[in-house]
PDB file of C-alpha atoms in Angstrom:
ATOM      1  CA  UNK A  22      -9.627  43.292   5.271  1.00 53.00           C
ATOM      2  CA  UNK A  23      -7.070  41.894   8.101  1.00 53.00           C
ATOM      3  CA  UNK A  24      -9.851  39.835   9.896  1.00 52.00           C
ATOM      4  CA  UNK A  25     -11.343  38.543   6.344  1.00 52.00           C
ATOM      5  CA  UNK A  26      -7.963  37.036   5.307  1.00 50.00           C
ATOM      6  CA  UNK A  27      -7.443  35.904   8.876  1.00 49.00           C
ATOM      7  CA  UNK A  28     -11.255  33.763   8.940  1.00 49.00           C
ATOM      8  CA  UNK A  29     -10.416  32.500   5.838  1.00 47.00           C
ATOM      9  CA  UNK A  30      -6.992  30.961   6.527  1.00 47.00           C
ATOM     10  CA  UNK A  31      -8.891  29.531   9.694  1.00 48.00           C
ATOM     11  CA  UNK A  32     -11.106  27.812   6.924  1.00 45.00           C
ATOM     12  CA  UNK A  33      -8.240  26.804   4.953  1.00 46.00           C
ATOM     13  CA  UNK A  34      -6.347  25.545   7.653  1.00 45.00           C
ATOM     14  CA  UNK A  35      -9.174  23.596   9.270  1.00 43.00           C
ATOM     15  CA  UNK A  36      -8.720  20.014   9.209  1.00 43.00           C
ATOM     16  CA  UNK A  37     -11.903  17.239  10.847  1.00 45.00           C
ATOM     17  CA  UNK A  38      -9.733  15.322  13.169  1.00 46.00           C
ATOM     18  CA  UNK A  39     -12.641  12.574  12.887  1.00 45.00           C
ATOM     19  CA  UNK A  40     -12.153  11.850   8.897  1.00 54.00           C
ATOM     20  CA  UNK A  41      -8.124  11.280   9.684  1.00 60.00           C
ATOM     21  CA  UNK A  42      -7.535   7.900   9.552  1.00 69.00           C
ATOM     22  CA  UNK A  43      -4.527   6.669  11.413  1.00 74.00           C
ATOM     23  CA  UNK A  44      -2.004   4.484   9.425  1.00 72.00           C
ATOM     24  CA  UNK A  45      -2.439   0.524  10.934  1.00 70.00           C
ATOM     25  CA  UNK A  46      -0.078  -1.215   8.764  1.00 71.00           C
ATOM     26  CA  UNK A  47       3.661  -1.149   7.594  1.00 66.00           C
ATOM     27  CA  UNK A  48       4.670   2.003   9.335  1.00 69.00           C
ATOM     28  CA  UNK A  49       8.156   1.497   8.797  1.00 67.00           C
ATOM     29  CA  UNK A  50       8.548   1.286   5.343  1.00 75.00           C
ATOM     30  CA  UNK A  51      10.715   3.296   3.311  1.00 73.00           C
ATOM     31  CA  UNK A  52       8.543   5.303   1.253  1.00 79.00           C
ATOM     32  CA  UNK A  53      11.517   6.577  -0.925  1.00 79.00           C
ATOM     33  CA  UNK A  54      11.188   3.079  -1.802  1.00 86.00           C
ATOM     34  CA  UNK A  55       7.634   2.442  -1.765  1.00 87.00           C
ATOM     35  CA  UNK A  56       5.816   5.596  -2.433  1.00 92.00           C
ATOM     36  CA  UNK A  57       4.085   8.666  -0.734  1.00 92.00           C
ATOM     37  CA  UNK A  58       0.563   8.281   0.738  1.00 93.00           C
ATOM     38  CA  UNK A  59      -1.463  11.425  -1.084  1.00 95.00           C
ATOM     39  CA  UNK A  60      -4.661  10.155   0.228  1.00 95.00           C
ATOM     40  CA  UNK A  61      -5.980   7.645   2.219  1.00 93.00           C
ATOM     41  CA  UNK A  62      -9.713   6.595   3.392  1.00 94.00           C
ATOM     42  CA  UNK A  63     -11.268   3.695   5.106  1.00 93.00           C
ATOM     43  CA  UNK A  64     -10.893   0.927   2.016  1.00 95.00           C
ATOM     44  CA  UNK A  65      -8.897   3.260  -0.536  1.00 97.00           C
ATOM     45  CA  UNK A  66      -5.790   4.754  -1.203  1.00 96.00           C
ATOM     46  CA  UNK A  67      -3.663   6.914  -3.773  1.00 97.00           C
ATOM     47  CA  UNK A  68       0.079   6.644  -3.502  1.00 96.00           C
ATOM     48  CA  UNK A  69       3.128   8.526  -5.365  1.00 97.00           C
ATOM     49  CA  UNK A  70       6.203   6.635  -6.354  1.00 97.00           C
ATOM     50  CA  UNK A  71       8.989   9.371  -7.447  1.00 97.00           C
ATOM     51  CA  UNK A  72      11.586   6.738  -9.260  1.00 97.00           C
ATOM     52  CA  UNK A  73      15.524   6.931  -8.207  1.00 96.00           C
ATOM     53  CA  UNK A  74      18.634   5.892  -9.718  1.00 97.00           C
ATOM     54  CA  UNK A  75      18.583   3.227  -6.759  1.00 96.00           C
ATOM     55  CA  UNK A  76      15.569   1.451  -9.201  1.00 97.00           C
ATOM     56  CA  UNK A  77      17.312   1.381 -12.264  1.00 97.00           C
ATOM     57  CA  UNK A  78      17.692  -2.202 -14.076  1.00 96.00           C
ATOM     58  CA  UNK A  79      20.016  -0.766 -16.607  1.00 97.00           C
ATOM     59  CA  UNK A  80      21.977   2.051 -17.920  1.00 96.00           C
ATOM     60  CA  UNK A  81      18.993   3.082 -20.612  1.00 96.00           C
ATOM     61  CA  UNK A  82      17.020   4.137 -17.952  1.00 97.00           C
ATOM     62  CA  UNK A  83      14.165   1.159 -16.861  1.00 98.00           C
ATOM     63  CA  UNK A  84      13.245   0.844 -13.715  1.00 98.00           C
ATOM     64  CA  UNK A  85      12.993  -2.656 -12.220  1.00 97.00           C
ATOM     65  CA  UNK A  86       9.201  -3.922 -12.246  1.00 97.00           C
ATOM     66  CA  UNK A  87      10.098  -5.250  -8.493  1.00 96.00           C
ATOM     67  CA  UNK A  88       9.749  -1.349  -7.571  1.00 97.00           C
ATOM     68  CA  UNK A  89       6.353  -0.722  -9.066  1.00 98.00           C
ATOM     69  CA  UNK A  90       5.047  -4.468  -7.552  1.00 97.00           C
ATOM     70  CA  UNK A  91       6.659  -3.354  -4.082  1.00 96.00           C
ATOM     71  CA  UNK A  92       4.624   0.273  -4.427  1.00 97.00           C
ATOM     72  CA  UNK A  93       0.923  -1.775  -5.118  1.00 98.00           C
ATOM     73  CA  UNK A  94       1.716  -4.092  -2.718  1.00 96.00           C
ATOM     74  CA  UNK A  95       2.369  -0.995  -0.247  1.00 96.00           C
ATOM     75  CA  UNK A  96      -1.110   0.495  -1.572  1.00 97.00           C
ATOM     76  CA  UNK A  97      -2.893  -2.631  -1.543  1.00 97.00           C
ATOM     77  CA  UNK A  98      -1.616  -2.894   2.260  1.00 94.00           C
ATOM     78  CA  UNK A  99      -2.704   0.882   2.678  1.00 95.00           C
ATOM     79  CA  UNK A 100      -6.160   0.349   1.308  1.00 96.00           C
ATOM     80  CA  UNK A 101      -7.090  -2.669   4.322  1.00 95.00           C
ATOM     81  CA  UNK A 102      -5.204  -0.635   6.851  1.00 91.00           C
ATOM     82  CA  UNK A 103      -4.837  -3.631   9.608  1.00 90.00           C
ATOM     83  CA  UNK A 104      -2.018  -3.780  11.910  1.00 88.00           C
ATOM     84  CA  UNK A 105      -1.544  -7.430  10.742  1.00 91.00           C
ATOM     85  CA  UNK A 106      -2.513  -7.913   7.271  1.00 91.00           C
ATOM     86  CA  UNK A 107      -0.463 -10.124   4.700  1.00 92.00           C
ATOM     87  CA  UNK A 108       0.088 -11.248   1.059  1.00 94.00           C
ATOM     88  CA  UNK A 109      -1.616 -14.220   0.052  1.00 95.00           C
ATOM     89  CA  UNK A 110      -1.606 -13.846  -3.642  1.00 97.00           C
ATOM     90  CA  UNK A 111      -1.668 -11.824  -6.485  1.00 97.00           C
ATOM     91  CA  UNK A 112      -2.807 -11.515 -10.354  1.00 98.00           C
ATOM     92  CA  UNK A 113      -1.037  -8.376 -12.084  1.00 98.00           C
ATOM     93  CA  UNK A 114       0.121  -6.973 -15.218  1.00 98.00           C
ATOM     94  CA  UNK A 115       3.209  -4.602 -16.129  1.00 98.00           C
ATOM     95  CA  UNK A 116       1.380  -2.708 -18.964  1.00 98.00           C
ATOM     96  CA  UNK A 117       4.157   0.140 -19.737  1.00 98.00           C
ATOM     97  CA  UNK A 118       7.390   0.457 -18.978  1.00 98.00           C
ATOM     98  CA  UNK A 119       8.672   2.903 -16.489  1.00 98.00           C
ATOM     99  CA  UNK A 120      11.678   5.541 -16.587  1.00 97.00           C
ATOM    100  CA  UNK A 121      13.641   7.029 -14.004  1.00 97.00           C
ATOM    101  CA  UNK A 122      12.111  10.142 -12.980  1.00 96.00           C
ATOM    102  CA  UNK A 123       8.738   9.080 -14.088  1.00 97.00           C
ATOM    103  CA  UNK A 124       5.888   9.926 -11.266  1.00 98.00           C
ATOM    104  CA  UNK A 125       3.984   6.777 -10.795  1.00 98.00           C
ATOM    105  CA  UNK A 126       0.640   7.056  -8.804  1.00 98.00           C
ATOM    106  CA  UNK A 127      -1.224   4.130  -7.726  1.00 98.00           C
ATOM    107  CA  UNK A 128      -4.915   3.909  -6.801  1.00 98.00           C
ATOM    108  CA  UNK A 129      -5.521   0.741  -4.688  1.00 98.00           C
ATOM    109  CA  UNK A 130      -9.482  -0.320  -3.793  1.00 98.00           C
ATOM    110  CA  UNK A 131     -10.706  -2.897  -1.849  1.00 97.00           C
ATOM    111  CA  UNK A 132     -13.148  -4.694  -3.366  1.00 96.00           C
ATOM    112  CA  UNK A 133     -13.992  -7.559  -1.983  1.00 93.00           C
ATOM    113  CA  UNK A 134     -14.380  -8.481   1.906  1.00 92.00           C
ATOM    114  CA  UNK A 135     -14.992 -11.884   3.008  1.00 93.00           C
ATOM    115  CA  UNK A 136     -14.072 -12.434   6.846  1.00 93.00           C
ATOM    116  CA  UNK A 137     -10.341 -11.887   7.106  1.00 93.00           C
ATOM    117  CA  UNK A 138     -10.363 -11.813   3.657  1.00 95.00           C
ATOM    118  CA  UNK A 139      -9.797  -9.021   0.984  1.00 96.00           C
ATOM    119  CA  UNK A 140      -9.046  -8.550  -2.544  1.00 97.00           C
ATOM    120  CA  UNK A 141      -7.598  -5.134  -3.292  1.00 98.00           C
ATOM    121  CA  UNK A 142      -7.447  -3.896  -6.743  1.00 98.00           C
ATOM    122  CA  UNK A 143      -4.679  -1.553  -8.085  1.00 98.00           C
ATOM    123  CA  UNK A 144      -4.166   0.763 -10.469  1.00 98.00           C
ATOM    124  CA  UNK A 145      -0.964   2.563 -11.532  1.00 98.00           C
ATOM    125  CA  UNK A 146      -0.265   5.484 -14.046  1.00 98.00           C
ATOM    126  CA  UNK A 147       2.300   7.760 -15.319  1.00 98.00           C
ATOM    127  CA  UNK A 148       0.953  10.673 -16.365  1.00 97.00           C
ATOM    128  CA  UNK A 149      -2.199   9.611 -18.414  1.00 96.00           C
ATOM    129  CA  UNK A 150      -0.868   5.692 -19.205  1.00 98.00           C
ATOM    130  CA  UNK A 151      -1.907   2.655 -17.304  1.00 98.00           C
ATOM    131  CA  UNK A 152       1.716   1.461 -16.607  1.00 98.00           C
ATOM    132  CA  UNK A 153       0.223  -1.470 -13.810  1.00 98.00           C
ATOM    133  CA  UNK A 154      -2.870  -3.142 -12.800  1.00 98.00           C
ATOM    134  CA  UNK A 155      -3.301  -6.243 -10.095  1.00 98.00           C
ATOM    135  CA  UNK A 156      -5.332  -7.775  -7.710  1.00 98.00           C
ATOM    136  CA  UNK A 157      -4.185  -8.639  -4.380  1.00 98.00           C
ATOM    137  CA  UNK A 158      -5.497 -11.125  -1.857  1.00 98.00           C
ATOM    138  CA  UNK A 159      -4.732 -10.675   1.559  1.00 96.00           C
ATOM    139  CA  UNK A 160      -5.773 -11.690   4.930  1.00 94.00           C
ATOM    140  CA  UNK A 161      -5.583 -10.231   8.238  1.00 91.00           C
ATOM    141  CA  UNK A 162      -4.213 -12.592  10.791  1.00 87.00           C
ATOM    142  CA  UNK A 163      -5.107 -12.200  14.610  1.00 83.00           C
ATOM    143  CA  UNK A 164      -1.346 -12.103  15.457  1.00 79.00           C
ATOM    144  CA  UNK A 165       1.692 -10.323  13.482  1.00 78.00           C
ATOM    145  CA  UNK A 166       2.751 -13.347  10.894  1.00 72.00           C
ATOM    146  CA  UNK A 167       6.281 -13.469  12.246  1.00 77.00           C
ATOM    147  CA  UNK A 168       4.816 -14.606  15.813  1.00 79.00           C
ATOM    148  CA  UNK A 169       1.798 -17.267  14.336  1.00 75.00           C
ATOM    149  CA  UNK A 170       3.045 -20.595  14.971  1.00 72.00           C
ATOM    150  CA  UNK A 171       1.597 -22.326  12.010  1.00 64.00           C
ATOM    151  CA  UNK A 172       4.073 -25.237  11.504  1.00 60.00           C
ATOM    152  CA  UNK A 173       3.955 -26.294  15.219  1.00 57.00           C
ATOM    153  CA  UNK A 174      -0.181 -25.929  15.202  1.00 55.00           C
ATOM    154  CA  UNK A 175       0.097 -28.066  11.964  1.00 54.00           C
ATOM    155  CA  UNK A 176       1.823 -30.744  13.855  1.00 57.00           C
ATOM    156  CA  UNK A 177       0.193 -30.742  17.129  1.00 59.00           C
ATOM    157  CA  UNK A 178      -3.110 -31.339  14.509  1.00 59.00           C
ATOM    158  CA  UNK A 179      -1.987 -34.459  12.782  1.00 59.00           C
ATOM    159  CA  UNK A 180      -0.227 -35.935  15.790  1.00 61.00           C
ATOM    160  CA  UNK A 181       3.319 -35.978  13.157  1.00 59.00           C
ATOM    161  CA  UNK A 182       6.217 -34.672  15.210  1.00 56.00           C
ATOM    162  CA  UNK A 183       8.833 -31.951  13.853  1.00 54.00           C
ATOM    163  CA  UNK A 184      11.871 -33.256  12.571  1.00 54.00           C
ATOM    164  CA  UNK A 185      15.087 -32.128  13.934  1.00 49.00           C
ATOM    165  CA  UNK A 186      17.883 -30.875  11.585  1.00 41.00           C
TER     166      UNK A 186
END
Protein backbone atom coordinates (compact mmCIF):
# COMPACT_ATOMS: atom_id res chain seq x y z
CA UNK A 1 0.00 0.00 0.00
CA UNK A 2 3.27 2.24 0.91
CA UNK A 3 4.75 1.91 -2.69
CA UNK A 4 1.10 2.53 -4.36
CA UNK A 5 0.69 5.90 -2.57
CA UNK A 6 4.36 6.59 -3.15
CA UNK A 7 3.98 5.95 -7.46
CA UNK A 8 1.13 7.89 -7.34
CA UNK A 9 2.42 11.07 -5.67
CA UNK A 10 5.35 10.59 -8.29
CA UNK A 11 2.39 10.99 -10.86
CA UNK A 12 0.95 13.80 -9.09
CA UNK A 13 3.98 15.54 -8.61
CA UNK A 14 5.27 15.13 -12.15
CA UNK A 15 5.50 18.21 -14.01
CA UNK A 16 6.81 18.23 -18.34
CA UNK A 17 9.55 20.71 -18.02
CA UNK A 18 9.01 21.14 -21.97
CA UNK A 19 5.19 22.58 -21.71
CA UNK A 20 6.62 25.35 -18.98
CA UNK A 21 6.79 28.37 -20.60
CA UNK A 22 9.16 30.89 -19.16
CA UNK A 23 7.72 34.41 -18.38
CA UNK A 24 9.40 37.03 -21.29
CA UNK A 25 7.73 40.13 -20.34
CA UNK A 26 7.14 42.51 -17.29
CA UNK A 27 8.81 40.40 -14.69
CA UNK A 28 8.84 42.99 -12.23
CA UNK A 29 5.50 43.88 -11.78
CA UNK A 30 3.70 43.91 -8.68
CA UNK A 31 1.21 41.32 -8.97
CA UNK A 32 -0.57 42.44 -5.68
CA UNK A 33 -1.26 45.10 -8.03
CA UNK A 34 -1.72 43.45 -11.21
CA UNK A 35 -2.86 39.97 -10.63
CA UNK A 36 -1.64 36.28 -10.22
CA UNK A 37 -0.70 34.24 -13.32
CA UNK A 38 -3.00 30.81 -12.82
CA UNK A 39 -2.11 29.68 -16.21
CA UNK A 40 -0.19 30.56 -18.95
CA UNK A 41 0.47 28.96 -22.61
CA UNK A 42 2.11 30.04 -25.76
CA UNK A 43 -0.71 32.88 -26.93
CA UNK A 44 -3.07 32.63 -23.72
CA UNK A 45 -3.35 33.43 -20.32
CA UNK A 46 -5.70 33.40 -17.11
CA UNK A 47 -4.85 35.83 -14.38
CA UNK A 48 -6.34 36.47 -10.68
CA UNK A 49 -6.73 39.96 -9.36
CA UNK A 50 -7.56 39.66 -5.41
CA UNK A 51 -8.79 43.55 -4.86
CA UNK A 52 -7.16 45.63 -1.75
CA UNK A 53 -8.11 48.54 0.16
CA UNK A 54 -5.03 50.17 -1.76
CA UNK A 55 -7.79 50.09 -5.02
CA UNK A 56 -10.54 51.64 -3.46
CA UNK A 57 -12.04 54.94 -5.23
CA UNK A 58 -14.28 55.58 -2.32
CA UNK A 59 -15.45 54.75 1.06
CA UNK A 60 -18.63 52.52 -0.42
CA UNK A 61 -16.37 50.12 -1.52
CA UNK A 62 -15.54 50.57 -5.68
CA UNK A 63 -12.55 49.81 -6.85
CA UNK A 64 -10.89 52.18 -9.33
CA UNK A 65 -11.42 50.88 -13.08
CA UNK A 66 -7.49 51.93 -13.50
CA UNK A 67 -6.89 48.53 -11.43
CA UNK A 68 -8.91 46.20 -13.58
CA UNK A 69 -7.38 48.12 -17.04
CA UNK A 70 -3.78 47.73 -15.37
CA UNK A 71 -4.67 43.71 -14.69
CA UNK A 72 -5.78 43.17 -18.79
CA UNK A 73 -3.14 45.12 -19.80
CA UNK A 74 -0.80 42.74 -17.57
CA UNK A 75 -2.73 39.65 -19.26
CA UNK A 76 -2.78 41.02 -22.59
CA UNK A 77 1.18 41.45 -22.06
CA UNK A 78 1.19 37.78 -20.61
CA UNK A 79 -0.65 36.30 -23.53
CA UNK A 80 2.37 37.67 -26.37
CA UNK A 81 5.02 36.85 -23.84
CA UNK A 82 7.99 39.02 -25.63
CA UNK A 83 10.70 40.52 -23.70
CA UNK A 84 9.85 43.83 -25.49
CA UNK A 85 6.31 44.12 -26.27
CA UNK A 86 4.23 47.46 -25.83
CA UNK A 87 0.79 49.20 -25.80
CA UNK A 88 -0.27 50.64 -28.89
CA UNK A 89 -3.94 50.88 -28.35
CA UNK A 90 -6.88 49.67 -26.92
CA UNK A 91 -10.89 49.30 -27.31
CA UNK A 92 -12.53 48.16 -23.85
CA UNK A 93 -15.53 48.21 -21.82
CA UNK A 94 -16.11 48.35 -17.87
CA UNK A 95 -19.31 46.17 -17.90
CA UNK A 96 -19.83 45.73 -13.90
CA UNK A 97 -18.61 47.33 -11.24
CA UNK A 98 -16.12 45.83 -8.93
CA UNK A 99 -15.92 45.59 -4.94
CA UNK A 100 -13.17 45.25 -2.69
CA UNK A 101 -12.59 41.73 -2.04
CA UNK A 102 -14.13 40.69 -5.25
CA UNK A 103 -11.83 37.89 -7.18
CA UNK A 104 -11.46 39.14 -10.65
CA UNK A 105 -10.02 36.61 -13.26
CA UNK A 106 -9.05 37.62 -16.61
CA UNK A 107 -8.69 35.43 -19.71
CA UNK A 108 -6.49 37.24 -22.31
CA UNK A 109 -6.14 35.55 -26.13
CA UNK A 110 -4.25 36.55 -28.84
CA UNK A 111 -6.00 36.69 -31.74
CA UNK A 112 -4.58 38.23 -34.28
CA UNK A 113 -0.75 38.16 -35.47
CA UNK A 114 0.46 40.29 -38.14
CA UNK A 115 4.42 40.73 -38.07
CA UNK A 116 5.21 42.52 -34.83
CA UNK A 117 1.80 42.94 -34.53
CA UNK A 118 -0.93 41.48 -32.14
CA UNK A 119 -4.32 42.08 -30.98
CA UNK A 120 -5.06 40.39 -27.68
CA UNK A 121 -8.52 40.00 -26.52
CA UNK A 122 -9.57 40.03 -22.80
CA UNK A 123 -11.99 38.87 -20.77
CA UNK A 124 -12.67 39.55 -17.07
CA UNK A 125 -15.23 38.05 -14.51
CA UNK A 126 -16.24 38.00 -11.00
CA UNK A 127 -17.66 35.06 -10.17
CA UNK A 128 -20.09 34.27 -13.12
CA UNK A 129 -20.42 38.26 -14.44
CA UNK A 130 -18.51 39.74 -17.28
CA UNK A 131 -17.20 42.77 -15.25
CA UNK A 132 -14.48 43.76 -18.45
CA UNK A 133 -13.84 43.05 -21.99
CA UNK A 134 -11.04 44.83 -24.46
CA UNK A 135 -8.90 44.46 -27.18
CA UNK A 136 -5.39 45.35 -27.09
CA UNK A 137 -2.94 46.14 -29.86
CA UNK A 138 0.52 45.76 -29.25
CA UNK A 139 3.75 45.44 -30.97
CA UNK A 140 6.95 43.94 -30.18
CA UNK A 141 9.82 46.25 -30.78
CA UNK A 142 13.43 44.85 -31.54
CA UNK A 143 14.83 46.93 -28.61
CA UNK A 144 13.23 47.66 -24.97
CA UNK A 145 11.03 51.04 -25.81
CA UNK A 146 12.91 53.08 -23.23
CA UNK A 147 16.27 52.57 -25.37
CA UNK A 148 14.53 53.04 -29.26
CA UNK A 149 15.56 56.31 -30.39
CA UNK A 150 12.53 57.21 -32.35
CA UNK A 151 12.59 61.06 -32.18
CA UNK A 152 16.30 61.29 -33.22
CA UNK A 153 15.63 58.50 -36.23
CA UNK A 154 12.62 60.81 -37.07
CA UNK A 155 14.92 63.68 -37.53
CA UNK A 156 17.90 62.22 -39.07
CA UNK A 157 14.85 61.07 -41.81
CA UNK A 158 13.52 64.44 -42.72
CA UNK A 159 16.84 66.23 -42.50
CA UNK A 160 14.79 68.78 -39.54
CA UNK A 161 17.17 69.22 -36.64
CA UNK A 162 16.05 68.86 -32.80
CA UNK A 163 15.33 71.91 -31.13
CA UNK A 164 17.10 72.78 -28.03
CA UNK A 165 15.12 73.82 -24.88
Amino acid sequence: MQKQNEEEFEIEGYVDESKQIMIETHEKINQNLCGDIMKLEEGYVELKLETLPEMLADEVGLIHGGFIFSAADYAAMLAVNERNVVLVGSDCQFLSPVKLHDEVNFIAKVRQKEGRKRNVHVKAFVLDIKVFEGEFKTVITEKHILKLHLLDEEEEASGTPKEEV
